[in-house]
């Protein structure tokens, strides 16, 4: 979890990082550029981070989370079981607000 400088959220939660270019709009991907700037995500290859799944469970203070700011939760290569696990964590923590953007 990272405290965010994005004005419309408080923290990012990235149990997934990386992506696949699928359109011309991907040419200017902020997430890929940021990943490369800070050491990269294996060439921005889609990567699951199960060690980060429990982050919202540990935070008691109501928080606004930008989910998968460095990826797409609904990327074709993310297993449905993993997405279900993320949704289960969100359901267990109704005191938080989750923001999910997708392609």
PDB file of C-alpha atoms in Angstrom:
ATOM      1  CA  UNK A   1       0.000   0.000   0.000  1.00  0.00           C
ATOM      2  CA  UNK A   2       1.265   3.434  -0.846  1.00  0.00           C
ATOM      3  CA  UNK A   3       0.007   6.815   0.264  1.00  0.00           C
ATOM      4  CA  UNK A   4      -1.068   8.408  -2.988  1.00  0.00           C
ATOM      5  CA  UNK A   5      -0.357  11.823  -4.445  1.00  0.00           C
ATOM      6  CA  UNK A   6      -3.445  11.354  -6.640  1.00  0.00           C
ATOM      7  CA  UNK A   7      -5.918  13.987  -5.460  1.00  0.00           C
ATOM      8  CA  UNK A   8      -9.010  11.760  -5.718  1.00  0.00           C
ATOM      9  CA  UNK A   9      -7.732   8.869  -3.601  1.00  0.00           C
ATOM     10  CA  UNK A  10      -5.776   8.241  -0.399  1.00  0.00           C
ATOM     11  CA  UNK A  11      -3.834   5.017  -0.969  1.00  0.00           C
ATOM     12  CA  UNK A  12      -3.090   2.611  -3.776  1.00  0.00           C
ATOM     13  CA  UNK A  13      -3.494  -1.145  -3.374  1.00  0.00           C
ATOM     14  CA  UNK A  14      -1.702  -3.196  -6.014  1.00  0.00           C
ATOM     15  CA  UNK A  15      -2.204  -6.941  -5.595  1.00  0.00           C
ATOM     16  CA  UNK A  16      -1.575  -7.007  -9.368  1.00  0.00           C
ATOM     17  CA  UNK A  17       0.948  -5.029 -11.394  1.00  0.00           C
ATOM     18  CA  UNK A  18       1.823  -4.916 -15.050  1.00  0.00           C
ATOM     19  CA  UNK A  19      -0.324  -5.135 -18.127  1.00  0.00           C
ATOM     20  CA  UNK A  20      -0.445  -5.783 -21.859  1.00  0.00           C
ATOM     21  CA  UNK A  21      -0.702  -3.107 -24.540  1.00  0.00           C
ATOM     22  CA  UNK A  22      -4.039  -3.575 -26.301  1.00  0.00           C
ATOM     23  CA  UNK A  23      -4.696  -0.272 -28.040  1.00  0.00           C
ATOM     24  CA  UNK A  24      -3.108   2.939 -29.288  1.00  0.00           C
ATOM     25  CA  UNK A  25      -4.076   4.541 -25.967  1.00  0.00           C
ATOM     26  CA  UNK A  26      -1.565   2.263 -24.247  1.00  0.00           C
ATOM     27  CA  UNK A  27       1.337   4.104 -25.892  1.00  0.00           C
ATOM     28  CA  UNK A  28       1.255   6.718 -23.108  1.00  0.00           C
ATOM     29  CA  UNK A  29       0.544   4.403 -20.168  1.00  0.00           C
ATOM     30  CA  UNK A  30       1.423   6.250 -16.957  1.00  0.00           C
ATOM     31  CA  UNK A  31       1.673   2.988 -15.005  1.00  0.00           C
ATOM     32  CA  UNK A  32       4.235   1.450 -17.353  1.00  0.00           C
ATOM     33  CA  UNK A  33       6.290   4.650 -17.364  1.00  0.00           C
ATOM     34  CA  UNK A  34       6.181   4.819 -13.562  1.00  0.00           C
ATOM     35  CA  UNK A  35       7.121   1.145 -13.189  1.00  0.00           C
ATOM     36  CA  UNK A  36      10.125   1.601 -15.445  1.00  0.00           C
ATOM     37  CA  UNK A  37      11.156   4.725 -13.554  1.00  0.00           C
ATOM     38  CA  UNK A  38      11.088   2.935 -10.198  1.00  0.00           C
ATOM     39  CA  UNK A  39      12.768  -0.295 -11.169  1.00  0.00           C
ATOM     40  CA  UNK A  40      10.212  -1.917 -13.408  1.00  0.00           C
ATOM     41  CA  UNK A  41       7.772  -4.778 -13.064  1.00  0.00           C
ATOM     42  CA  UNK A  42       9.755  -7.320 -15.057  1.00  0.00           C
ATOM     43  CA  UNK A  43       9.284  -5.260 -18.201  1.00  0.00           C
ATOM     44  CA  UNK A  44       5.752  -4.427 -17.006  1.00  0.00           C
ATOM     45  CA  UNK A  45       4.764  -8.070 -17.416  1.00  0.00           C
ATOM     46  CA  UNK A  46       1.518  -8.910 -15.603  1.00  0.00           C
ATOM     47  CA  UNK A  47       2.439 -10.042 -12.092  1.00  0.00           C
ATOM     48  CA  UNK A  48       0.225 -11.197  -9.219  1.00  0.00           C
ATOM     49  CA  UNK A  49       1.276 -10.079  -5.731  1.00  0.00           C
ATOM     50  CA  UNK A  50      -0.539 -12.356  -3.257  1.00  0.00           C
ATOM     51  CA  UNK A  51       1.644 -10.992  -0.439  1.00  0.00           C
ATOM     52  CA  UNK A  52      -0.244  -7.690  -0.830  1.00  0.00           C
ATOM     53  CA  UNK A  53      -3.759  -9.136  -0.662  1.00  0.00           C
ATOM     54  CA  UNK A  54      -4.223  -8.608   3.073  1.00  0.00           C
ATOM     55  CA  UNK A  55      -3.197  -4.927   3.168  1.00  0.00           C
ATOM     56  CA  UNK A  56      -6.767  -3.558   3.532  1.00  0.00           C
ATOM     57  CA  UNK A  57      -7.494  -6.105   6.280  1.00  0.00           C
ATOM     58  CA  UNK A  58      -4.719  -4.607   8.403  1.00  0.00           C
ATOM     59  CA  UNK A  59      -5.941  -1.008   8.160  1.00  0.00           C
ATOM     60  CA  UNK A  60      -8.687  -0.047  10.598  1.00  0.00           C
ATOM     61  CA  UNK A  61      -9.019   3.622   9.598  1.00  0.00           C
ATOM     62  CA  UNK A  62     -11.532   4.090   6.746  1.00  0.00           C
ATOM     63  CA  UNK A  63      -9.474   4.610   3.615  1.00  0.00           C
ATOM     64  CA  UNK A  64     -10.103   5.297  -0.053  1.00  0.00           C
ATOM     65  CA  UNK A  65      -8.111   2.764  -2.093  1.00  0.00           C
ATOM     66  CA  UNK A  66      -7.289   2.970  -5.796  1.00  0.00           C
ATOM     67  CA  UNK A  67      -7.241  -0.753  -6.627  1.00  0.00           C
ATOM     68  CA  UNK A  68      -4.655  -1.936  -9.175  1.00  0.00           C
ATOM     69  CA  UNK A  69      -3.377   1.520 -10.026  1.00  0.00           C
ATOM     70  CA  UNK A  70      -0.477  -0.238 -11.758  1.00  0.00           C
ATOM     71  CA  UNK A  71      -2.568  -2.751 -13.707  1.00  0.00           C
ATOM     72  CA  UNK A  72      -6.072  -3.791 -14.699  1.00  0.00           C
ATOM     73  CA  UNK A  73      -7.970  -5.944 -12.203  1.00  0.00           C
ATOM     74  CA  UNK A  74      -9.894  -7.506 -15.078  1.00  0.00           C
ATOM     75  CA  UNK A  75      -6.916  -8.248 -17.343  1.00  0.00           C
ATOM     76  CA  UNK A  76      -7.591 -11.413 -19.364  1.00  0.00           C
ATOM     77  CA  UNK A  77      -4.670 -13.230 -17.718  1.00  0.00           C
ATOM     78  CA  UNK A  78      -5.745 -12.623 -14.101  1.00  0.00           C
ATOM     79  CA  UNK A  79      -7.335 -15.854 -12.820  1.00  0.00           C
ATOM     80  CA  UNK A  80     -10.986 -15.545 -11.795  1.00  0.00           C
ATOM     81  CA  UNK A  81     -10.118 -17.078  -8.410  1.00  0.00           C
ATOM     82  CA  UNK A  82      -7.636 -14.269  -7.760  1.00  0.00           C
ATOM     83  CA  UNK A  83     -10.211 -11.617  -8.696  1.00  0.00           C
ATOM     84  CA  UNK A  84     -12.716 -13.366  -6.395  1.00  0.00           C
ATOM     85  CA  UNK A  85     -10.179 -13.219  -3.571  1.00  0.00           C
ATOM     86  CA  UNK A  86      -9.726  -9.461  -4.085  1.00  0.00           C
ATOM     87  CA  UNK A  87     -13.518  -8.972  -4.061  1.00  0.00           C
ATOM     88  CA  UNK A  88     -13.778 -11.050  -0.873  1.00  0.00           C
ATOM     89  CA  UNK A  89     -11.258  -8.803   0.855  1.00  0.00           C
ATOM     90  CA  UNK A  90     -13.227  -5.748  -0.239  1.00  0.00           C
ATOM     91  CA  UNK A  91     -16.414  -7.347   1.132  1.00  0.00           C
ATOM     92  CA  UNK A  92     -14.689  -8.015   4.472  1.00  0.00           C
ATOM     93  CA  UNK A  93     -13.656  -4.370   4.771  1.00  0.00           C
ATOM     94  CA  UNK A  94     -16.784  -2.278   4.156  1.00  0.00           C
ATOM     95  CA  UNK A  95     -15.294   0.618   6.125  1.00  0.00           C
ATOM     96  CA  UNK A  96     -12.992   1.278   3.146  1.00  0.00           C
ATOM     97  CA  UNK A  97     -13.963   2.735  -0.216  1.00  0.00           C
ATOM     98  CA  UNK A  98     -12.521   1.023  -3.288  1.00  0.00           C
ATOM     99  CA  UNK A  99     -11.997   2.732  -6.636  1.00  0.00           C
ATOM    100  CA  UNK A 100     -11.516   0.409  -9.586  1.00  0.00           C
ATOM    101  CA  UNK A 101     -10.640   1.636 -13.061  1.00  0.00           C
ATOM    102  CA  UNK A 102     -10.412  -0.764 -15.953  1.00  0.00           C
ATOM    103  CA  UNK A 103      -9.666  -0.697 -19.644  1.00  0.00           C
TER     104      UNK A 103
END
